[in-house]
Coordinates of C-alpha atoms in Angstrom, one line a residue:
Chain G
M92 CA -0.2 0.4 0.1
T93 CA 1.5 3.5 -1.2
P94 CA 0.7 6.6 1.0
F95 CA -0.3 8.1 -2.1
L96 CA -3.3 6.2 -2.2
A97 CA -4.6 5.6 1.5
S98 CA -7.5 3.0 0.6
G99 CA -5.5 0.8 -1.4
A100 CA -4.1 1.3 -5.1
I101 CA -6.5 2.5 -7.6
F102 CA -6.0 -0.3 -10.2
G103 CA -4.9 -2.9 -8.1
I104 CA -7.3 -5.9 -9.3
W105 CA -9.0 -6.0 -5.9
N106 CA -11.1 -2.7 -5.8
W107 CA -11.1 -1.3 -9.6
T108 CA -14.5 -2.5 -9.9
D109 CA -15.3 -0.7 -6.8
A110 CA -13.6 2.5 -8.4
I111 CA -15.9 2.1 -11.3
I112 CA -18.7 2.2 -9.6
R113 CA -17.9 4.9 -6.7
I114 CA -16.6 7.1 -9.8
L115 CA -20.4 6.0 -12.3
I116 CA -22.2 7.1 -8.7
I117 CA -20.5 10.9 -8.9
V118 CA -21.1 11.4 -12.1
L119 CA -25.2 10.5 -12.0
V120 CA -25.7 12.5 -8.8
M121 CA -22.7 15.3 -10.6
T122 CA -25.7 15.0 -13.4
V123 CA -28.4 15.7 -11.0
V124 CA -26.5 18.5 -8.6
V125 CA -25.7 20.6 -12.0
V126 CA -29.7 20.2 -13.5
Y127 CA -30.8 21.7 -9.7
L128 CA -28.1 24.1 -10.2
T129 CA -29.0 25.6 -13.0
Y130 CA -32.3 25.6 -11.8
G131 CA -31.4 27.1 -8.3
E132 CA -28.9 29.8 -9.6
R133 CA -32.1 31.3 -11.8
K134 CA -34.2 31.2 -9.1
V135 CA -31.7 32.8 -7.0
I136 CA -31.0 35.6 -8.7
A137 CA -34.5 36.0 -9.9
R138 CA -34.6 36.8 -5.9
F139 CA -32.3 39.0 -5.5
Q140 CA -33.4 40.9 -8.7
Q141 CA -37.2 40.7 -7.5
R142 CA -38.4 38.5 -10.0
L143 CA -39.7 34.7 -9.5
G144 CA -37.8 33.0 -11.9
P145 CA -38.7 30.0 -13.8
T146 CA -42.2 29.2 -12.1
R147 CA -43.8 27.3 -15.3
T148 CA -42.1 24.2 -15.5
G149 CA -43.6 21.8 -12.8
P150 CA -44.5 22.4 -9.5
A151 CA -42.3 25.7 -8.9
G152 CA -40.5 25.8 -12.4
L153 CA -38.3 22.2 -10.5
L154 CA -38.3 20.7 -14.0
Q155 CA -37.3 23.6 -15.2
G156 CA -33.8 22.2 -15.2
L157 CA -34.9 18.7 -16.9
A158 CA -36.6 20.9 -19.5
D159 CA -33.8 22.8 -20.7
A160 CA -31.4 19.4 -21.1
L161 CA -34.0 17.9 -23.1
K162 CA -33.8 21.4 -25.8
L163 CA -29.8 20.9 -25.7
V164 CA -30.0 17.7 -26.6
A165 CA -32.2 18.1 -29.1
K166 CA -30.7 20.8 -30.4
E167 CA -28.3 20.7 -33.7
D168 CA -25.0 20.0 -33.3
L169 CA -23.4 22.9 -35.5
R170 CA -19.8 23.1 -36.2
P171 CA -18.7 25.8 -38.3
A172 CA -16.7 25.6 -41.8
T173 CA -14.0 27.7 -40.2
A174 CA -13.6 24.9 -37.3
D175 CA -10.2 23.1 -36.8
R176 CA -11.8 19.9 -36.7
W177 CA -10.7 17.8 -34.4
V178 CA -9.7 20.4 -32.1
F179 CA -13.3 21.8 -32.1
E180 CA -14.8 18.9 -31.3
F181 CA -12.2 17.9 -28.7
A182 CA -12.3 20.9 -26.5
P183 CA -15.1 20.4 -24.4
Y184 CA -14.1 17.0 -23.4
A185 CA -10.7 18.7 -22.5
T186 CA -12.5 20.3 -20.6
F187 CA -14.5 18.7 -18.3
I188 CA -12.5 15.8 -17.7
P189 CA -10.1 17.4 -15.3
V190 CA -13.3 18.4 -13.2
L191 CA -14.4 14.8 -13.4
M192 CA -11.2 14.4 -11.9
V193 CA -11.2 16.5 -9.3
L194 CA -14.9 14.7 -7.9
V195 CA -12.5 11.9 -7.6
V196 CA -10.4 12.9 -4.5
L197 CA -13.2 15.2 -2.9
P198 CA -14.9 13.6 0.8
F199 CA -18.1 14.1 1.2
A200 CA -18.4 12.7 4.1
E201 CA -15.5 10.8 6.6
D202 CA -14.3 8.7 4.1
W203 CA -16.7 9.2 1.8
G204 CA -15.2 10.0 -1.5
V205 CA -14.1 8.0 -4.9
R206 CA -10.7 7.7 -3.3
N207 CA -8.9 9.1 -0.3
L208 CA -5.3 10.4 -1.4
A209 CA -2.4 11.0 0.4
L210 CA -2.0 14.1 -1.9
G211 CA -5.4 15.4 -2.7
M212 CA -5.2 19.0 -1.8
F213 CA -1.9 18.5 -4.4
F214 CA -4.4 16.5 -6.7
V215 CA -6.7 19.2 -7.0
F216 CA -4.5 22.1 -8.2
A217 CA -2.8 20.1 -10.4
V218 CA -5.6 18.4 -12.6
L219 CA -7.0 21.6 -12.4
G220 CA -4.3 23.2 -14.2
L221 CA -4.8 20.7 -16.9
N222 CA -8.8 22.8 -17.3
I223 CA -7.0 26.1 -19.3
V224 CA -6.1 23.5 -22.5
G225 CA -9.5 22.9 -23.0
M226 CA -10.6 26.2 -23.1
L227 CA -7.6 27.2 -25.3
M228 CA -8.4 24.2 -27.3
A229 CA -11.8 25.6 -27.8
G230 CA -10.1 29.5 -28.7
L231 CA -8.2 28.6 -31.2
G232 CA -10.8 25.4 -32.5
S233 CA -13.8 27.4 -33.4
G234 CA -12.0 29.5 -36.0
N235 CA -13.4 32.9 -34.6
K236 CA -12.0 35.8 -33.5
F237 CA -14.0 36.5 -30.3
A238 CA -13.6 32.4 -29.5
L239 CA -9.9 33.1 -30.1
L240 CA -9.9 36.7 -27.3
G241 CA -12.4 34.7 -24.5
G242 CA -9.6 32.0 -25.4
I243 CA -6.8 34.0 -24.3
R244 CA -8.4 35.7 -21.2
A245 CA -9.3 32.9 -19.7
A246 CA -6.0 31.7 -20.1
A247 CA -4.4 34.5 -18.7
Q248 CA -6.7 35.0 -15.8
M249 CA -6.3 31.4 -15.1
I250 CA -2.7 31.4 -15.2
S251 CA -2.4 34.7 -12.9
Y252 CA -5.2 33.7 -10.9
E253 CA -3.8 30.0 -10.1
I254 CA -0.8 31.4 -7.6
P255 CA -2.2 33.1 -4.8
L256 CA -5.2 30.3 -5.3
V257 CA -2.4 27.4 -4.4
L258 CA -0.1 30.3 -1.9
S259 CA -3.7 30.4 0.1
L260 CA -4.3 26.5 0.5
L261 CA -0.2 26.3 1.5
S262 CA -0.8 27.8 4.0
V263 CA -3.7 26.1 5.1
A264 CA -1.7 23.1 4.6
M265 CA 1.1 24.5 6.5
I266 CA -1.6 24.7 9.9
A267 CA -2.7 21.2 8.7
R268 CA 0.7 19.7 8.2
T269 CA -0.9 17.1 5.3
L270 CA -2.4 17.7 2.3
D271 CA -4.8 14.7 2.8
L272 CA -7.8 16.0 2.3
N273 CA -9.9 13.9 5.1
A274 CA -7.3 14.4 7.4
I275 CA -7.3 18.2 7.0
A276 CA -11.4 18.1 7.5
A277 CA -10.6 15.7 10.3
G278 CA -8.1 18.5 11.6
Q279 CA -10.7 20.7 12.1
S280 CA -13.4 18.8 14.3
F281 CA -12.8 18.1 18.3
T282 CA -10.3 15.0 18.6
P283 CA -8.8 14.4 21.8
E284 CA -5.4 13.9 20.3
S285 CA -4.7 16.7 18.5
G286 CA -6.7 19.3 19.8
Q287 CA -7.1 21.4 17.0
H288 CA -10.8 22.5 16.4
A289 CA -10.9 25.8 15.0
P290 CA -12.1 25.4 11.4
Y291 CA -9.3 27.2 9.1
V292 CA -11.2 30.1 7.9
V293 CA -11.0 31.2 11.9
L294 CA -6.8 30.3 11.9
Q295 CA -6.4 31.9 8.1
P296 CA -9.2 34.8 7.1
L297 CA -6.6 36.5 4.6
A298 CA -6.4 32.9 2.6
F299 CA -10.2 32.3 2.9
L300 CA -10.4 35.6 0.9
I301 CA -7.4 34.9 -1.4
F302 CA -9.1 31.4 -2.2
F303 CA -12.6 32.9 -2.7
T304 CA -11.5 36.0 -4.9
A305 CA -9.1 33.4 -6.8
M306 CA -11.6 30.1 -6.6
L307 CA -14.3 32.6 -8.3
S308 CA -11.9 34.0 -11.1
E309 CA -11.2 30.6 -11.9
L310 CA -14.9 29.6 -12.0
H311 CA -15.1 33.2 -14.5
R312 CA -18.0 34.0 -12.3
A313 CA -18.8 37.5 -12.0
P314 CA -16.9 39.6 -11.1
F315 CA -14.4 37.3 -12.6
D316 CA -16.5 36.7 -16.2
I317 CA -14.3 38.8 -18.6
P318 CA -13.4 35.5 -20.7
V319 CA -17.3 34.9 -21.2
A320 CA -18.5 38.3 -21.2
E321 CA -21.7 38.1 -23.1
S322 CA -21.5 42.2 -23.6
E323 CA -17.7 42.3 -25.0
I324 CA -17.0 39.1 -26.7
V325 CA -20.3 37.3 -27.1
G326 CA -20.0 34.7 -25.1
G327 CA -16.0 33.9 -25.0
Y328 CA -14.1 30.8 -26.2
F329 CA -17.7 28.8 -26.7
V330 CA -19.5 31.1 -29.0
E331 CA -19.4 28.9 -31.5
Y332 CA -20.7 25.7 -29.8
S333 CA -24.5 24.9 -29.8
G334 CA -26.4 22.0 -28.2
I335 CA -25.0 19.5 -26.9
R336 CA -21.2 20.7 -27.0
W337 CA -22.7 23.6 -25.5
S338 CA -23.5 21.8 -22.6
M339 CA -21.2 20.0 -22.0
F340 CA -19.5 23.6 -21.4
Q341 CA -21.9 24.2 -19.2
L342 CA -21.6 21.2 -17.5
T343 CA -18.0 21.8 -16.4
E344 CA -19.1 25.4 -15.5
Y345 CA -21.7 23.9 -12.5
A346 CA -19.9 20.8 -11.9
S347 CA -16.6 22.5 -11.1
M348 CA -18.8 25.2 -8.9
W349 CA -19.8 22.5 -7.0
A350 CA -17.0 20.9 -6.7
W351 CA -14.8 23.9 -5.9
S352 CA -17.7 25.1 -3.0
V353 CA -16.8 20.8 -1.3
F354 CA -13.2 21.8 -2.3
G355 CA -13.2 24.4 -0.2
S356 CA -15.9 24.0 2.5
V357 CA -13.4 21.2 2.8
V358 CA -10.1 22.9 3.7
F359 CA -11.9 26.2 4.8
L360 CA -15.2 25.3 7.0
G361 CA -14.1 22.0 8.1
G362 CA -16.3 20.2 5.2
W363 CA -18.0 17.2 7.3
A364 CA -16.8 18.0 10.3
V365 CA -18.2 20.1 12.9
P366 CA -16.1 22.3 16.0
D367 CA -16.3 20.3 19.2
T368 CA -18.9 18.0 18.5
H369 CA -17.9 14.1 17.3
T370 CA -20.8 12.0 18.4
W371 CA -23.8 12.0 17.1
A372 CA -27.0 9.9 17.2
G373 CA -27.9 8.0 14.2
P374 CA -25.0 7.2 11.6
D375 CA -22.7 9.7 11.2
W376 CA -22.3 9.3 7.2
A377 CA -26.0 10.5 7.4
W378 CA -25.2 13.5 9.4
Q379 CA -21.6 14.4 7.6
L380 CA -23.0 14.2 4.3
G381 CA -25.6 17.0 5.8
I382 CA -23.1 19.1 7.2
T383 CA -21.3 19.0 3.9
L384 CA -23.9 20.1 1.7
I385 CA -25.2 22.8 4.2
K386 CA -21.7 23.9 4.2
S387 CA -21.4 23.5 0.2
L388 CA -25.0 24.8 -0.3
A389 CA -23.7 28.1 2.0
W390 CA -20.8 28.6 -0.4
I391 CA -22.7 28.1 -3.6
I392 CA -24.6 31.0 -2.5
A393 CA -22.5 33.4 -1.8
I394 CA -20.5 32.8 -5.4
M395 CA -24.7 33.8 -6.4
W396 CA -25.1 36.3 -4.3
I397 CA -21.8 38.0 -5.5
R398 CA -22.9 37.5 -8.7
V399 CA -25.4 39.6 -8.9
T400 CA -24.1 42.3 -6.9
V401 CA -20.8 43.3 -8.0
P402 CA -20.5 44.5 -11.6
R403 CA -17.4 43.1 -14.0
L404 CA -14.0 44.0 -13.8
R405 CA -11.9 45.0 -17.0
I406 CA -8.8 43.2 -17.7
D407 CA -6.3 45.3 -17.2
Q408 CA -8.1 45.7 -13.5
L409 CA -8.0 42.0 -13.3
M410 CA -4.7 41.7 -13.5
S411 CA -3.1 43.8 -11.6
F412 CA -5.6 43.0 -8.3
C413 CA -4.1 39.2 -8.7
W414 CA -0.1 40.3 -9.3
K415 CA -0.2 43.6 -7.3
V416 CA -2.4 42.8 -4.0
L417 CA -3.4 38.7 -3.8
L418 CA 0.5 37.4 -4.4
P419 CA 1.9 39.6 -2.0
L420 CA -0.6 39.0 0.8
A421 CA -1.1 35.4 -0.1
L422 CA 3.0 35.2 0.2
A423 CA 3.5 37.7 3.2
Q424 CA 1.2 35.3 5.3
L425 CA 3.2 32.6 3.7
L426 CA 6.2 33.6 5.5
A427 CA 3.9 34.6 9.1
N428 CA 3.3 31.1 8.6
G429 CA 6.3 29.6 8.3
F430 CA 7.5 31.9 11.7
I431 CA 4.5 31.3 14.1
L432 CA 4.4 27.6 13.5
E433 CA 8.2 27.3 13.5
Y434 CA 9.0 29.0 16.8
D435 CA 5.5 27.1 18.1
G436 CA 3.6 30.4 18.3
P437 CA -0.3 29.8 19.8
D438 CA -3.0 29.3 17.4
I439 CA -4.7 33.0 17.7
L440 CA -1.6 34.6 16.5
L441 CA -1.9 32.5 13.0
T442 CA -5.5 34.1 13.7
L443 CA -4.1 37.4 14.6
T444 CA -1.8 37.7 11.5
S445 CA -4.0 36.7 9.2
A446 CA -7.1 38.9 10.4
L447 CA -4.2 41.3 10.0
G448 CA -3.9 41.2 6.4
A449 CA -7.6 40.1 6.1
V450 CA -8.5 43.9 7.6
A451 CA -5.4 45.6 5.4
L452 CA -6.8 43.1 1.7
L453 CA -10.4 44.8 2.6
A454 CA -9.4 48.4 3.6
L455 CA -7.5 48.8 0.0
I456 CA -10.4 47.5 -1.5
I457 CA -12.9 50.3 0.2
F458 CA -10.4 52.2 -0.2
R459 CA -10.2 52.1 -3.9
A460 CA -13.4 51.8 -4.6
V461 CA -14.5 55.1 -3.0
K462 CA -11.4 57.0 -4.3
R463 CA -12.3 59.5 -7.0
P464 CA -10.2 58.6 -10.4
K465 CA -7.8 60.8 -11.6
S466 CA -8.4 60.3 -15.5
K467 CA -11.1 58.8 -17.1
L468 CA -8.0 56.1 -19.1
V469 CA -6.3 54.2 -16.9
G470 CA -4.0 51.6 -16.9
T471 CA -3.3 49.7 -20.3
Y472 CA -6.0 51.7 -21.6
R473 CA -4.2 55.1 -21.8
Q474 CA -2.1 53.4 -24.5
V475 CA -4.3 52.4 -26.6
Q476 CA -6.1 55.5 -27.4
V477 CA -7.1 56.4 -31.1
S478 CA -7.0 59.5 -32.6
T479 CA -10.3 60.2 -34.5
P480 CA -9.4 60.6 -38.3
Chain C
M256 CA -1.3 -7.8 -14.0
A257 CA -4.2 -4.7 -14.9
T258 CA -1.3 -2.5 -13.8
E259 CA 0.5 -3.7 -16.6
V260 CA -1.6 -3.6 -19.4
L261 CA -2.5 0.0 -18.0
W262 CA 1.3 0.7 -18.4
W263 CA 1.9 -0.3 -21.9
I264 CA -1.6 1.1 -22.7
F265 CA -0.4 4.5 -21.4
A266 CA 3.6 3.7 -23.3
A267 CA 1.4 3.2 -26.6
I268 CA 0.3 6.3 -26.0
V269 CA 3.4 8.2 -25.1
V270 CA 4.5 7.1 -28.5
G271 CA 1.2 7.7 -30.5
T272 CA 1.0 10.7 -29.0
S273 CA 4.7 12.0 -29.3
L274 CA 4.5 10.4 -33.5
G275 CA 1.8 13.1 -33.4
V276 CA 4.1 15.8 -32.1
V277 CA 6.4 15.3 -34.6
F278 CA 3.9 14.8 -37.9
S279 CA 1.6 16.9 -37.4
R280 CA 1.3 19.7 -40.4
S281 CA -0.3 22.7 -37.7
V282 CA 1.7 23.7 -34.7
I283 CA -1.4 23.9 -32.6
H284 CA -1.8 20.0 -33.1
S285 CA 1.9 19.4 -32.4
A286 CA 1.0 21.6 -28.9
I287 CA -2.0 19.7 -28.2
F288 CA -0.5 16.2 -29.2
L289 CA 2.9 17.3 -26.4
I290 CA 0.1 18.0 -23.8
G291 CA -0.8 14.3 -24.5
S292 CA 2.1 13.0 -24.2
L293 CA 3.3 14.9 -21.4
A294 CA 0.2 13.9 -19.4
S295 CA 0.8 10.0 -19.9
V296 CA 4.6 10.2 -19.0
G297 CA 2.6 12.1 -15.7
A298 CA 0.3 8.7 -15.5
M299 CA 3.4 6.1 -16.2
Y300 CA 4.9 8.0 -12.7
V301 CA 2.3 7.1 -10.9
F302 CA 2.9 3.6 -11.7
L303 CA 6.1 4.0 -10.7
N304 CA 4.9 5.0 -7.1
V305 CA 6.1 8.0 -7.7
E306 CA 3.3 10.0 -7.5
F307 CA 4.1 13.6 -6.3
L308 CA 6.1 13.6 -9.6
A309 CA 3.3 12.5 -11.5
L310 CA 1.7 15.3 -10.1
V311 CA 4.0 18.1 -10.8
Q312 CA 4.3 16.5 -14.0
F313 CA 0.4 17.4 -14.6
L314 CA 0.7 21.3 -13.1
I315 CA 4.1 22.4 -14.5
Y316 CA 3.8 20.3 -18.0
G317 CA 0.3 19.7 -18.8
G318 CA -1.0 22.8 -16.9
A319 CA 1.9 25.2 -17.1
V320 CA 4.5 25.0 -19.7
T321 CA 2.6 23.9 -22.6
V322 CA 0.0 26.5 -21.7
L323 CA 2.1 28.6 -22.3
I324 CA 3.0 27.0 -25.2
L325 CA -0.3 27.4 -26.7
L326 CA -0.6 31.3 -25.2
A327 CA 2.6 31.9 -27.4
L328 CA 1.0 30.7 -30.9
M329 CA -1.9 32.0 -30.7
L330 CA -0.4 35.5 -29.6
T331 CA 2.1 35.1 -32.5
R332 CA 1.4 32.9 -35.5
M333 CA -1.6 33.7 -36.0
G334 CA -2.4 34.0 -39.6
A335 CA -4.2 36.7 -41.5
G336 CA -7.8 34.4 -41.4
G337 CA -7.2 33.3 -37.7
R338 CA -5.5 30.4 -39.2
L339 CA -2.2 29.3 -37.9
E340 CA 0.5 28.6 -40.0
R341 CA 2.0 25.6 -41.3
A342 CA 5.0 24.6 -39.5
N343 CA 7.6 23.6 -42.0
G344 CA 10.0 26.6 -42.2
P345 CA 13.5 26.5 -43.8
Q346 CA 15.0 25.6 -40.9
A347 CA 13.5 21.9 -40.9
P348 CA 16.7 20.0 -42.3
F349 CA 18.6 21.9 -38.9
A350 CA 15.4 20.9 -36.5
L351 CA 16.0 17.2 -38.4
L352 CA 20.1 17.8 -37.6
V353 CA 19.3 18.3 -33.7
G354 CA 16.0 16.4 -33.1
G355 CA 18.2 12.7 -34.8
G356 CA 21.9 13.8 -33.1
L357 CA 19.9 13.8 -29.6
M358 CA 17.8 10.9 -30.4
A359 CA 21.1 8.7 -31.6
V360 CA 22.8 10.2 -28.2
L361 CA 19.8 9.0 -26.0
I362 CA 19.6 5.6 -27.6
G363 CA 23.7 5.2 -27.9
V364 CA 23.6 6.2 -24.0
A365 CA 20.7 3.7 -23.4
V366 CA 22.1 0.5 -24.8
R367 CA 25.7 1.5 -23.5
T368 CA 24.3 1.8 -20.1
A369 CA 24.9 -1.6 -17.8
W370 CA 21.6 -1.2 -16.2
P371 CA 21.1 -2.9 -12.5
N372 CA 19.0 -6.1 -14.4
N373 CA 17.7 -6.8 -10.3
T374 CA 13.9 -7.1 -9.6
S375 CA 14.2 -6.1 -6.1
D376 CA 15.5 -2.5 -7.0
T377 CA 12.4 -1.6 -7.9
P378 CA 11.0 1.9 -6.5
R379 CA 9.5 2.1 -3.2
A380 CA 6.8 4.8 -2.3
I381 CA 8.4 8.1 -1.2
S382 CA 6.5 10.1 1.0
I383 CA 6.0 13.7 0.6
N384 CA 7.3 14.3 4.0
Q385 CA 10.7 12.3 2.7
V386 CA 10.6 14.7 -0.7
S387 CA 10.3 18.1 0.9
N388 CA 13.0 16.9 3.9
G389 CA 15.5 16.2 0.9
L390 CA 14.6 19.3 -0.8
F391 CA 14.6 21.6 1.9
V392 CA 16.9 20.2 4.2
D393 CA 19.8 18.1 3.0
Y394 CA 19.8 19.5 -0.3
G395 CA 18.5 23.5 1.1
A396 CA 21.3 25.7 -0.3
P397 CA 21.1 24.4 -3.8
F398 CA 17.2 25.2 -3.6
V399 CA 17.6 28.4 -2.3
L400 CA 20.3 28.8 -5.2
A401 CA 18.4 27.4 -7.9
S402 CA 15.4 30.4 -6.4
A403 CA 17.6 33.1 -6.8
L404 CA 18.7 32.1 -10.2
L405 CA 15.0 32.1 -10.9
L406 CA 14.0 35.0 -9.2
V407 CA 17.3 37.0 -11.5
A408 CA 15.7 35.5 -14.7
L409 CA 12.0 36.9 -13.7
I410 CA 13.3 40.2 -13.0
G411 CA 15.6 39.8 -16.3
A412 CA 12.8 39.1 -18.3
I413 CA 10.2 41.8 -16.8
I414 CA 13.2 43.9 -17.7
L415 CA 13.7 43.3 -21.4
A416 CA 9.7 43.0 -21.8
R417 CA 9.1 46.6 -20.6
Q418 CA 11.8 48.8 -22.3
E419 CA 9.7 49.7 -25.0
D420 CA 7.2 51.1 -22.5
E421 CA 9.8 54.1 -21.8

């Protein structure tokens, strides 16, 4: 048995059928979750905007997602004449497969995942890096300038935001002293031997803020939906897709939103664990599944809430925010954590330093928001002023 | 048994996609085949019990390097109609020379090396703690030096790229 695979080898002859069955279950659950996330998102956003959202299809519009899915499957699958055939057709799969691979390591309850890897957290961000390839393929293969622009924007944005994302996760991993997602969740519940029982969002509020921001960017959710901005580049890298292939992109988007929510709630909110309790009436797994569900649901609602609240950023604002604000703060946090952990500082010191950084970040954002801009053209836009003929 | 079959499947994928890299007529197809090839090498690392290396292979080569290649291609090699240039320039014979030379050297070395033909010498599972101890404790100084070198390269690249702003 290798340390990589806490519960046996993936392809060992004794449990490969078990792995396949678990993956099938995860895929089925994911499909249902995605269908109801699209419905839920429309309902939630409608409520924020004082509308009703879908109401006609089934009771309270509950069948809307299914109806949409049926419509998308029945639509004609068009391929533009200028498209690069194979690149165009494989792009949706290349985007989807990494998200599916991430679902393999997520613990939904204690040891309830497809596989529990000792390097689980590292696996998540190693595999999600491959996600960009599919988007670039879609952008390049479509033979469309808007798609190409969307692909370039997606790649630039995702590569940049991966760095603060990974750094913020590493500062949690430093405290947890493990990369195993189950152990990270367990470290946030009460166990007599560890004594550690605060969720990492309390110990590392700055890492939480950085992670949440970078995650929104990786997901292309507002205010970072620059690669898929309808009003600028008519939908981004998947403009040319229709029918089933378009719905693959949609599936990827919502599945990764779900995956990130579960992952984020495991790393920062404790996943299936609750502080200071380790005995429940009834089976543990039922409670744990419910707790994971509540935490990830709260996470998803927060994402939707931000989407309806904040307007879209410009690409240069996005980049400078990543490289000039998030990255230095993430590095500072990593450094502070290193000192505190090396000299066995108390937990409260971790909270204090991180909270100081979080307050600084929020203060900077508020200061930038209320400050009056010096000129109307800022940043790189100054260079592209065109004189009217 | 299942592991062995999968090992050979991945080996076949590596060879096939590598041939695809060389023989594709468009640069984009080559880059995409390269991703497949590097990711399959990463998958083979899993079977060799070096999982950390496998994930690093996915992260660095699968994610970062090839995306960088694709991005550079998008920004520089796009023709007028949004289509990409073909990769058959006048430097093709030199490429053949370099590639052929490298292949000859590698095959020569592989054939002449006396490999330890010992089945008990199979790779052991290495935990991430061992990796980090080796990297940050045993070989701490080379690691810091390498990171300083990378930092210098980074700053140099930024200075070179920003010169036209002045």
